[in-house]
Amino acid sequence: MKIAFIGSECYPFVKTGGLGDVMYALPRALKREGDEVRVILPLYQCIPAKYKENLVWKGSFMMDLTMEGRTFFVGIMETVLDGVTYDFIDNKEFFDWGNPYTGLWEDIPKYCYFSKASLAILNYMEWIPDVIHCHDWQAALVPLYLRTRFWGTPIEKAKTVLTIHNLRFQGICSIDHLKYWSGLPDGLFDYPVLKQNENESNMFKGGLAYADRITTVSATYAREIQTPDYGEGLDAHLRYHSGKLSGIVNGIDVDLWNSDTDQLLAARYNEENVLQKKALNKRALQQSLGLEEDEGKMVLGLVSRLTDQKGLDLVDAVLPQLIDGRTQVVVLGTGDPRYENAFRYYEGQFPGSVCAYISYNEGLAHQIYAGSDALLVPSLFEPCGLTQLIAMRYGAVPIVRETGGLKDTVMPYNAEENSGNGFTFNWYDSGLLLQAITSARSLYFEDRARWDEMVRRNMRKDVSWEQSAAQYEDLYRTLVR
Ligand code: ADP
Ligand code: GLC
């Protein structure tokens, strides 16, 4: 099959979170299955020069956008990486600022342009996919443009899948703003489609109504978003469309995340030698972050965007109680100043035991997964979550809240059966997080053999894309038939 991916970020060009990982890994997995895949992205200014230098010009044209039919330049720059074609849309007016996001007011015109231009370049290149796979609100207008402004053009025969990676962000703005910039027909600005309330419109809502299929990134999140607690105001809309909604859990790229070949680690390792080598990685991590160097300490890692989604209020509430002379905490993340400052404060309070590395750093992320004994992911909600998957693959035991993809991927440790992958808790409550961490610490300090078995079990667990890519293919096939 021919599949076009449309989304706002993609590793290694631009990544702020898991969407970037998925846009990288899933096309590669589909390519391995024999599909032809193109990924369409904005040519942001923040894409590193080493990638921009290798882009090849594929053509350009003018495209109309807005209610007034203003015309805008569309350039196509292309590169091929490991058999996947990446087409970047070049337009300096929209993409020359932001890293990659700016603020909703500017991002709405940016992604109206991007969604429409993505379809326009497919027609221009005469590459008509069987399925257009759109990701999150930034690409949510694609199904609407396809069924209106592009009706009667070659691309009309393509089917659409819209994947919800995070329902928190929907692209909501005044009806006038979206009407003006999208140039979409007035008829779409009604309650079943784009209308959110009297004054506002919602891009995600419209896309969900018009997409041929909706997916989200775990079965549990697919159920959760149909309830008021997790639906972010769209639960009724999603229940209405539940017939075309399903959950397919994410994997990770097991070549990119491979502790046996990872050049960023102090010591590479596999399931056989993980115990000695993790100790070396731990020491290297402690040294580079200014923590007390002692491999006997239990290191708890946290690699995350610092937002309330990630359950950081719970971590904030329990952190002082974790510092007991034999436990260290390493936080890597950036985001909400509230959390950045809280973690900086703890670093000052507990020198040598807590490190708050407030930044985005790919290399350090790898070193934390390799050097930590356990990884905290106590999220308030988590559509899938990738850090717990990476942690398992790197032999760090996840401690997670049972929500969304965390629930689907981390089976709780069961002492009787000596089974499971990590420590879990259900209600969003700091006492329960503390209990889960305490259980983890007990096993780590008092029954190391069992702990080590879990580390090895986790490293053997299949967290690759293989099975999920096959499920996407099945889904695409139901549309193409
Ligand atoms: P989300 O997409 O909600 O941020 P995921 O768990 O799906 O959460 O994906 C997060 C991805 O971003 C992982 O690959 C993780 O390693 C990476 N990541 C998050 N914060 C940082 C950071 N500060 N530095 C480096 N990588 C980070
Ligand atoms: C989102 C979600 C995260 C998911 C990622 C990739 O950013 O917050 O849970 O893993 O998308 O699908």
Coordinates of C-alpha atoms and ligand atoms in Angstrom, one line a residue:
M1 CA 0.0 0.0 0.0
K2 CA 0.9 3.6 -0.4
I3 CA 0.7 5.6 2.8
A4 CA 1.2 9.3 3.4
F5 CA 2.0 10.4 7.0
I6 CA 1.1 14.0 7.9
G7 CA 2.1 15.5 11.2
S8 CA 3.9 18.3 12.9
E9 CA 7.0 16.6 14.2
C10 CA 9.3 13.7 13.3
Y11 CA 12.6 12.5 14.8
P12 CA 15.5 13.2 13.9
F13 CA 14.4 16.4 12.3
V14 CA 12.2 17.9 15.0
K15 CA 10.9 16.3 18.1
T16 CA 9.3 17.7 21.3
G17 CA 7.8 14.4 22.5
G18 CA 6.5 11.0 21.6
L19 CA 4.7 12.1 18.4
G20 CA 8.1 12.7 17.0
D21 CA 9.2 9.2 17.9
V22 CA 6.1 7.6 16.3
M23 CA 6.4 9.7 13.1
Y24 CA 9.9 8.2 12.8
A25 CA 9.4 4.6 13.8
L26 CA 6.0 3.6 12.4
P27 CA 6.8 4.6 8.8
R28 CA 10.0 2.6 9.0
A29 CA 8.1 -0.4 10.4
L30 CA 5.5 -0.2 7.6
K31 CA 8.3 0.1 5.0
R32 CA 9.8 -3.1 6.4
E33 CA 6.4 -4.7 5.8
G34 CA 6.6 -3.7 2.2
D35 CA 4.5 -0.5 2.1
E36 CA 5.6 2.7 0.4
V37 CA 5.6 5.5 2.8
R38 CA 6.0 9.3 2.5
V39 CA 6.2 11.6 5.5
I40 CA 5.1 15.2 5.0
L41 CA 6.5 17.8 7.4
P42 CA 6.9 21.5 7.7
L43 CA 10.3 22.8 6.9
Y44 CA 10.8 24.5 10.2
Q45 CA 13.7 26.8 10.8
C46 CA 14.7 24.8 13.9
I47 CA 15.5 21.7 11.8
P48 CA 19.3 21.2 12.1
A49 CA 21.4 22.4 9.2
K50 CA 22.9 18.9 8.6
Y51 CA 19.5 17.7 7.5
K52 CA 18.5 20.8 5.6
E53 CA 21.8 20.6 3.5
N54 CA 20.8 17.2 2.1
L55 CA 17.3 18.2 0.9
V56 CA 16.6 18.1 -2.8
W57 CA 14.2 20.6 -4.4
K58 CA 11.2 18.9 -6.0
G59 CA 9.2 21.8 -7.2
S60 CA 7.1 24.7 -6.1
F61 CA 3.7 26.4 -6.9
M62 CA 1.4 29.0 -5.4
M63 CA -1.6 27.8 -3.4
D64 CA -4.6 29.8 -2.3
L65 CA -5.6 29.9 1.4
T66 CA -7.9 32.0 3.6
M67 CA -11.4 33.2 2.9
E68 CA -10.2 35.8 0.6
G69 CA -8.2 33.3 -1.5
R70 CA -4.8 34.9 -0.7
T71 CA -2.0 33.0 -2.4
F72 CA 1.0 31.5 -0.7
F73 CA 4.2 29.9 -1.9
V74 CA 4.5 26.1 -1.5
G75 CA 8.0 24.6 -2.0
I76 CA 8.8 20.9 -1.8
M77 CA 12.1 19.7 -0.5
E78 CA 12.8 16.0 -0.3
T79 CA 15.1 13.5 1.3
V80 CA 15.1 9.7 1.7
L81 CA 16.2 8.0 4.9
D82 CA 16.4 4.2 5.0
G83 CA 13.8 3.9 2.3
V84 CA 11.2 6.3 3.8
T85 CA 10.7 9.5 1.7
Y86 CA 10.4 12.8 3.7
D87 CA 8.8 15.8 1.9
F88 CA 9.2 19.1 3.6
I89 CA 6.9 22.0 2.8
D90 CA 8.9 25.2 2.5
N91 CA 7.3 28.5 3.3
K92 CA 9.2 31.0 5.3
E93 CA 6.1 33.1 6.3
F94 CA 4.8 30.2 8.3
F95 CA 7.7 28.1 9.3
D96 CA 10.6 30.4 9.9
W97 CA 10.0 30.9 13.6
G98 CA 8.9 28.9 16.6
N99 CA 10.6 25.7 17.8
P100 CA 8.4 24.4 16.3
Y101 CA 5.3 25.7 18.0
T102 CA 4.7 29.3 18.8
G103 CA 1.3 30.1 20.3
L104 CA -2.1 28.9 19.3
W105 CA -3.0 32.2 17.6
E106 CA -0.1 31.9 15.1
D107 CA -0.2 28.1 15.0
I108 CA -3.7 27.9 13.7
P109 CA -2.9 29.7 10.4
K110 CA 0.4 27.7 10.3
Y111 CA -1.4 24.3 10.4
C112 CA -4.3 25.3 8.2
Y113 CA -1.6 26.1 5.6
F114 CA 0.3 22.9 6.3
S115 CA -2.8 20.6 6.1
K116 CA -3.9 22.1 2.8
A117 CA -0.4 22.3 1.3
S118 CA 0.1 18.6 2.2
L119 CA -2.7 17.5 0.0
A120 CA -1.7 20.0 -2.7
I121 CA 1.9 18.6 -2.9
L122 CA 0.6 15.0 -3.2
N123 CA -1.5 16.1 -6.3
Y124 CA 1.4 18.2 -7.6
M125 CA 3.8 15.2 -7.3
E126 CA 1.1 12.9 -8.7
W127 CA 1.7 10.5 -5.8
I128 CA -1.7 9.4 -4.7
P129 CA -1.7 7.3 -1.5
D130 CA -4.2 4.7 -0.6
V131 CA -4.3 6.1 2.9
I132 CA -3.5 9.4 4.4
H133 CA -2.5 9.0 8.0
C134 CA -2.9 12.2 9.9
H135 CA -1.6 12.9 13.4
D136 CA -3.1 15.1 16.1
W137 CA -4.9 18.4 15.8
Q138 CA -2.1 20.0 13.6
A139 CA -3.1 17.7 10.7
A140 CA -6.8 17.3 11.6
L141 CA -8.1 19.6 8.8
V142 CA -6.7 17.2 6.2
P143 CA -9.9 15.0 6.0
L144 CA -12.0 18.2 5.8
Y145 CA -10.0 19.7 3.0
L146 CA -9.9 16.4 1.2
R147 CA -13.7 16.1 1.2
T148 CA -14.3 19.7 0.2
R149 CA -11.7 21.8 -1.5
F150 CA -9.9 18.8 -3.0
W151 CA -13.0 17.0 -4.2
G152 CA -12.8 16.2 -7.9
T153 CA -9.0 16.2 -7.9
P154 CA -6.8 13.0 -8.1
I155 CA -6.2 12.9 -4.3
E156 CA -10.0 12.4 -3.6
K157 CA -9.7 8.7 -3.8
A158 CA -7.4 8.5 -0.7
K159 CA -8.9 7.4 2.6
T160 CA -8.0 9.1 5.9
V161 CA -7.0 7.9 9.3
L162 CA -6.6 10.4 12.1
T163 CA -4.6 9.4 15.2
I164 CA -5.1 11.0 18.5
H165 CA -1.7 11.2 20.3
N166 CA -2.9 13.6 22.9
L167 CA -6.5 14.9 23.2
R168 CA -5.4 17.7 25.5
F169 CA -4.5 19.8 22.5
Q170 CA -7.3 20.4 20.0
G171 CA -6.6 23.6 18.1
I172 CA -9.5 25.6 19.5
C173 CA -10.0 29.3 18.4
S174 CA -12.7 31.7 17.5
I175 CA -14.9 30.7 14.6
D176 CA -13.9 33.9 12.7
H177 CA -10.1 33.1 13.0
L178 CA -10.5 29.5 11.7
K179 CA -13.0 30.5 9.0
Y180 CA -10.7 33.2 7.7
W181 CA -7.5 31.2 7.6
S182 CA -8.8 27.7 6.6
G183 CA -11.1 29.0 3.9
L184 CA -13.2 26.0 4.6
P185 CA -16.9 26.1 3.6
D186 CA -19.4 27.7 6.1
G187 CA -21.3 24.5 6.2
L188 CA -18.5 22.8 8.2
F189 CA -18.7 25.3 11.0
D190 CA -21.7 23.6 12.5
Y191 CA -22.0 21.6 15.8
P192 CA -21.4 18.1 14.3
V193 CA -18.2 19.2 12.7
L194 CA -16.0 22.2 13.6
K195 CA -18.2 24.2 16.0
Q196 CA -17.2 24.0 19.6
N197 CA -19.6 26.5 21.2
E198 CA -21.3 29.8 20.2
N199 CA -18.0 31.5 19.4
E200 CA -15.3 28.9 19.0
S201 CA -14.3 26.3 16.5
N202 CA -12.3 23.1 17.2
M203 CA -10.0 21.7 14.5
F204 CA -9.6 18.3 16.1
K205 CA -13.3 17.9 16.5
G206 CA -13.9 18.6 12.8
G207 CA -11.1 16.1 11.8
L208 CA -12.5 13.4 14.0
A209 CA -15.9 13.8 12.4
Y210 CA -14.6 13.7 8.8
A211 CA -11.8 11.1 9.1
D212 CA -12.7 7.6 7.8
R213 CA -11.1 6.0 10.8
I214 CA -9.9 7.3 14.2
T215 CA -7.2 5.7 16.2
T216 CA -5.5 6.4 19.4
V217 CA -2.3 5.0 20.8
S218 CA -3.6 2.4 23.3
A219 CA -6.7 0.4 23.8
T220 CA -7.2 1.8 27.3
Y221 CA -6.9 5.5 26.2
A222 CA -9.4 4.7 23.4
R223 CA -11.9 3.7 26.1
E224 CA -10.9 6.5 28.5
I225 CA -11.5 9.4 26.1
Q226 CA -15.1 8.3 25.7
T227 CA -15.6 9.3 29.4
P228 CA -16.0 12.8 30.8
D229 CA -12.9 12.4 33.0
Y230 CA -10.5 11.9 30.0
G231 CA -12.5 13.2 27.1
E232 CA -11.3 16.8 27.3
G233 CA -14.8 17.9 26.4
L234 CA -15.0 15.7 23.3
D235 CA -16.2 12.5 25.0
A236 CA -19.7 12.7 23.6
H237 CA -18.3 13.5 20.1
L238 CA -16.1 10.4 20.4
R239 CA -18.9 8.2 21.7
Y240 CA -20.9 9.3 18.7
H241 CA -18.0 8.3 16.4
S242 CA -17.0 5.2 18.4
G243 CA -17.9 2.9 15.6
K244 CA -14.7 4.1 13.7
L245 CA -12.5 4.5 16.8
S246 CA -9.9 2.0 17.9
G247 CA -6.7 1.8 20.0
I248 CA -3.4 0.5 18.7
V249 CA -0.5 0.7 21.2
N250 CA 2.8 2.3 20.2
G251 CA 6.1 0.5 20.0
I252 CA 9.6 2.0 20.0
D253 CA 12.2 1.7 17.3
V254 CA 14.3 -1.1 18.7
D255 CA 17.3 -0.2 16.5
L256 CA 17.4 3.3 17.8
W257 CA 16.8 2.1 21.3
N258 CA 19.3 -0.7 21.6
S259 CA 21.5 -0.8 24.7
D260 CA 23.8 -3.3 22.9
T261 CA 24.8 -0.8 20.2
D262 CA 23.9 2.6 21.8
Q263 CA 26.9 4.8 21.2
L264 CA 25.7 7.3 23.7
L265 CA 26.3 5.0 26.7
A266 CA 29.3 4.6 28.9
A267 CA 29.0 0.8 28.6
R268 CA 26.9 -1.1 26.1
Y269 CA 25.0 -4.1 27.3
N270 CA 22.4 -6.8 26.7
E271 CA 20.3 -9.1 28.8
E272 CA 23.3 -11.3 29.6
N273 CA 25.6 -8.7 31.1
V274 CA 23.1 -6.0 32.2
L275 CA 23.9 -6.3 35.9
Q276 CA 27.6 -5.5 35.7
K277 CA 27.1 -3.0 32.8
K278 CA 24.2 -1.1 34.4
A279 CA 26.5 -0.5 37.4
L280 CA 29.0 1.2 35.1
N281 CA 26.4 3.3 33.4
K282 CA 25.0 4.3 36.8
R283 CA 28.5 5.4 38.0
A284 CA 29.0 7.4 34.8
L285 CA 25.6 9.0 35.2
Q286 CA 26.3 9.9 38.8
Q287 CA 29.6 11.3 37.9
S288 CA 28.4 13.5 35.1
L289 CA 25.5 14.8 37.1
G290 CA 27.4 15.5 40.3
L291 CA 25.6 12.8 42.3
E292 CA 27.3 10.8 45.0
E293 CA 29.1 8.0 43.1
D294 CA 27.9 4.7 44.6
E295 CA 26.5 1.9 42.6
G296 CA 24.8 0.5 45.7
K297 CA 22.3 3.4 45.6
M298 CA 19.0 3.0 43.9
V299 CA 18.6 5.5 41.1
L300 CA 15.1 6.6 40.2
G301 CA 14.9 8.4 36.8
L302 CA 12.3 10.7 35.3
V303 CA 12.5 11.8 31.7
S304 CA 9.5 13.9 30.7
R305 CA 7.9 17.0 29.4
L306 CA 7.3 18.9 32.7
T307 CA 3.5 19.4 32.5
D308 CA 0.6 18.4 34.7
Q309 CA -0.2 15.5 32.4
K310 CA 2.9 13.7 33.7
G311 CA 1.8 13.4 37.4
L312 CA 4.6 15.7 38.6
D313 CA 2.4 17.0 41.5
L314 CA 2.6 13.5 42.9
V315 CA 6.4 13.4 42.5
D316 CA 6.6 16.8 44.1
A317 CA 4.5 15.6 47.0
V318 CA 6.6 12.5 47.8
L319 CA 10.1 13.5 46.8
P320 CA 11.5 14.5 50.2
Q321 CA 10.3 11.2 51.5
L322 CA 12.4 9.3 48.9
I323 CA 15.7 10.7 50.1
D324 CA 16.7 8.1 52.7
G325 CA 20.5 7.9 52.1
R326 CA 20.2 5.0 49.7
T327 CA 18.0 6.5 47.0
Q328 CA 18.8 9.1 44.3
V329 CA 16.5 10.9 42.0
V330 CA 17.4 12.2 38.5
V331 CA 15.0 14.4 36.6
L332 CA 15.5 15.4 32.9
G333 CA 12.8 17.6 31.5
T334 CA 11.7 21.1 30.6
G335 CA 8.3 22.8 30.6
D336 CA 6.1 24.4 33.2
P337 CA 8.3 26.7 35.4
R338 CA 6.2 25.5 38.4
Y339 CA 7.8 22.0 38.1
E340 CA 11.2 23.2 36.8
N341 CA 11.5 25.3 40.0
A342 CA 10.2 22.5 42.3
F343 CA 12.9 20.1 41.0
R344 CA 15.6 22.8 41.2
Y345 CA 14.6 23.4 44.8
Y346 CA 15.0 19.7 45.7
E347 CA 18.4 19.6 44.0
G348 CA 19.5 22.4 46.3
Q349 CA 17.9 20.7 49.3
F350 CA 19.4 17.3 48.7
P351 CA 22.8 17.8 47.0
G352 CA 24.4 14.6 45.8
S353 CA 21.0 12.8 46.0
V354 CA 18.8 14.7 43.6
C355 CA 19.7 16.1 40.1
A356 CA 17.3 18.4 38.2
Y357 CA 18.6 18.7 34.7
I358 CA 16.2 21.2 33.2
S359 CA 16.7 21.0 29.5
Y360 CA 15.9 18.8 26.5
N361 CA 18.9 16.5 25.9
E362 CA 18.6 13.3 23.8
G363 CA 22.0 12.0 24.9
L364 CA 21.3 12.3 28.6
A365 CA 17.9 10.7 28.1
H366 CA 19.7 7.6 26.8
Q367 CA 22.1 7.7 29.7
I368 CA 19.3 8.0 32.3
Y369 CA 17.4 5.0 30.9
A370 CA 20.7 3.0 31.0
G371 CA 21.9 4.2 34.4
S372 CA 18.6 4.2 36.4
D373 CA 17.3 1.2 38.3
A374 CA 13.7 2.4 38.0
L375 CA 11.8 5.0 36.0
L376 CA 8.9 7.1 37.3
V377 CA 5.8 7.6 35.1
P378 CA 2.9 8.5 37.4
S379 CA 0.9 10.3 34.8
L380 CA -2.5 11.9 35.3
F381 CA -3.3 10.7 31.8
E382 CA -1.1 9.0 29.3
P383 CA -2.3 8.1 25.8
C384 CA 0.5 5.6 25.4
G385 CA 3.8 6.8 26.9
L386 CA 7.1 5.7 25.4
T387 CA 9.4 6.3 28.3
Q388 CA 8.2 3.2 30.2
L389 CA 8.8 1.1 27.0
I390 CA 12.3 2.5 26.6
A391 CA 13.0 1.9 30.3
M392 CA 12.0 -1.8 30.1
R393 CA 14.2 -2.2 27.0
Y394 CA 17.1 -0.6 28.9
G395 CA 16.5 -2.7 32.1
A396 CA 15.1 0.1 34.2
V397 CA 11.9 -1.0 36.0
P398 CA 8.9 1.3 35.4
I399 CA 6.8 2.6 38.3
V400 CA 3.6 3.8 36.6
R401 CA 0.1 4.9 37.2
E402 CA -2.5 2.5 35.7
T403 CA -3.8 4.8 33.0
G404 CA -3.9 4.8 29.2
G405 CA -0.9 3.0 27.6
L406 CA 0.9 2.7 30.9
K407 CA -1.8 0.3 32.0
D408 CA -1.6 -1.7 28.7
T409 CA 2.2 -2.0 28.7
V410 CA 3.3 -2.5 32.3
M411 CA 2.0 -5.5 34.1
P412 CA 2.2 -5.2 37.9
Y413 CA 4.8 -7.2 39.7
N414 CA 3.2 -10.3 41.3
A415 CA 5.3 -11.7 44.1
E416 CA 3.4 -15.0 44.2
E417 CA 3.9 -15.8 40.6
N418 CA 7.2 -13.8 40.2
S419 CA 5.8 -12.2 37.2
G420 CA 5.2 -8.6 35.9
N421 CA 7.2 -5.7 34.6
G422 CA 7.0 -3.0 37.1
F423 CA 5.2 -1.3 40.0
T424 CA 1.8 0.3 39.5
F425 CA -0.9 2.2 41.3
N426 CA -4.4 3.1 40.3
W427 CA -5.9 6.3 41.8
Y428 CA -4.2 9.6 41.3
D429 CA -2.9 9.9 44.8
S430 CA 0.6 10.7 46.1
G431 CA 0.2 8.1 48.9
L432 CA -0.3 5.4 46.4
L433 CA 2.7 6.5 44.4
L434 CA 4.8 6.4 47.5
Q435 CA 3.5 2.9 48.2
A436 CA 4.5 1.8 44.7
I437 CA 8.0 3.2 45.1
T438 CA 8.3 1.7 48.6
S439 CA 7.4 -1.8 47.1
A440 CA 10.0 -1.3 44.4
R441 CA 12.6 -0.3 46.9
S442 CA 11.8 -3.3 49.1
L443 CA 12.3 -5.7 46.2
Y444 CA 15.5 -3.9 45.1
F445 CA 17.1 -3.9 48.5
E446 CA 15.7 -7.0 50.0
D447 CA 15.3 -9.5 47.1
R448 CA 17.8 -8.5 44.5
A449 CA 17.6 -11.8 42.7
R450 CA 13.9 -11.3 42.0
W451 CA 14.5 -7.7 41.0
D452 CA 17.2 -8.8 38.6
E453 CA 14.9 -11.4 37.0
M454 CA 12.4 -8.6 36.4
V455 CA 15.1 -6.5 34.7
R456 CA 15.9 -9.3 32.4
R457 CA 12.3 -10.1 31.8
N458 CA 11.7 -6.5 30.8
M459 CA 14.6 -6.5 28.4
R460 CA 13.2 -9.6 26.7
K461 CA 9.7 -8.1 26.4
D462 CA 8.6 -7.2 22.8
V463 CA 8.3 -3.5 22.7
S464 CA 9.0 -3.2 19.0
W465 CA 6.6 -1.8 16.4
E466 CA 6.2 -5.1 14.6
Q467 CA 2.8 -6.2 15.9
S468 CA 1.3 -2.7 16.0
A469 CA 2.5 -1.9 12.5
A470 CA 0.7 -5.0 11.4
Q471 CA -2.5 -3.8 13.1
Y472 CA -2.3 -0.5 11.3
E473 CA -1.9 -2.4 8.0
D474 CA -5.0 -4.4 8.8
L475 CA -6.8 -1.2 9.5
Y476 CA -5.6 0.5 6.2
R477 CA -6.7 -2.6 4.3
T478 CA -10.3 -2.4 5.6
L479 CA -10.4 1.1 4.1
V480 CA -8.8 0.3 0.8
R481 CA -10.9 -2.8 0.1
Ligands
ADP1 P1 4.9 12.7 25.4 O1 4.8 12.5 24.0 O2 3.6 12.9 26.1 O3 5.9 13.8 25.8 P2 6.1 10.0 25.5 O4 6.4 9.2 26.6 O5 5.2 9.4 24.5 O6 5.5 11.4 26.1 O7 7.4 10.4 24.7 C1 8.4 11.2 25.3 C2 9.6 11.2 24.4 O8 10.4 12.3 24.5 C3 10.6 10.0 24.7 O9 11.3 9.6 23.6 C4 11.5 10.7 25.8 O10 12.7 10.1 25.9 C5 11.6 12.1 25.2 N1 11.9 13.2 26.1 C6 11.0 13.8 26.9 N2 11.6 14.8 27.6 C7 12.9 14.8 27.2 C8 14.0 15.6 27.5 N3 13.9 16.6 28.4 N4 15.2 15.3 26.9 C9 15.3 14.3 26.0 N5 14.3 13.5 25.6 C10 13.1 13.8 26.2
GLC2 C1 1.5 11.9 23.1 C2 1.2 11.3 24.4 C3 2.0 10.1 24.7 C4 2.2 9.2 23.5 C5 2.8 10.1 22.3 C6 3.0 9.3 21.1 O1 2.4 13.0 23.2 O2 1.2 12.2 25.5 O3 1.4 9.3 25.7 O4 3.1 8.2 23.8 O5 1.9 11.1 22.0 O6 1.9 8.6 20.6

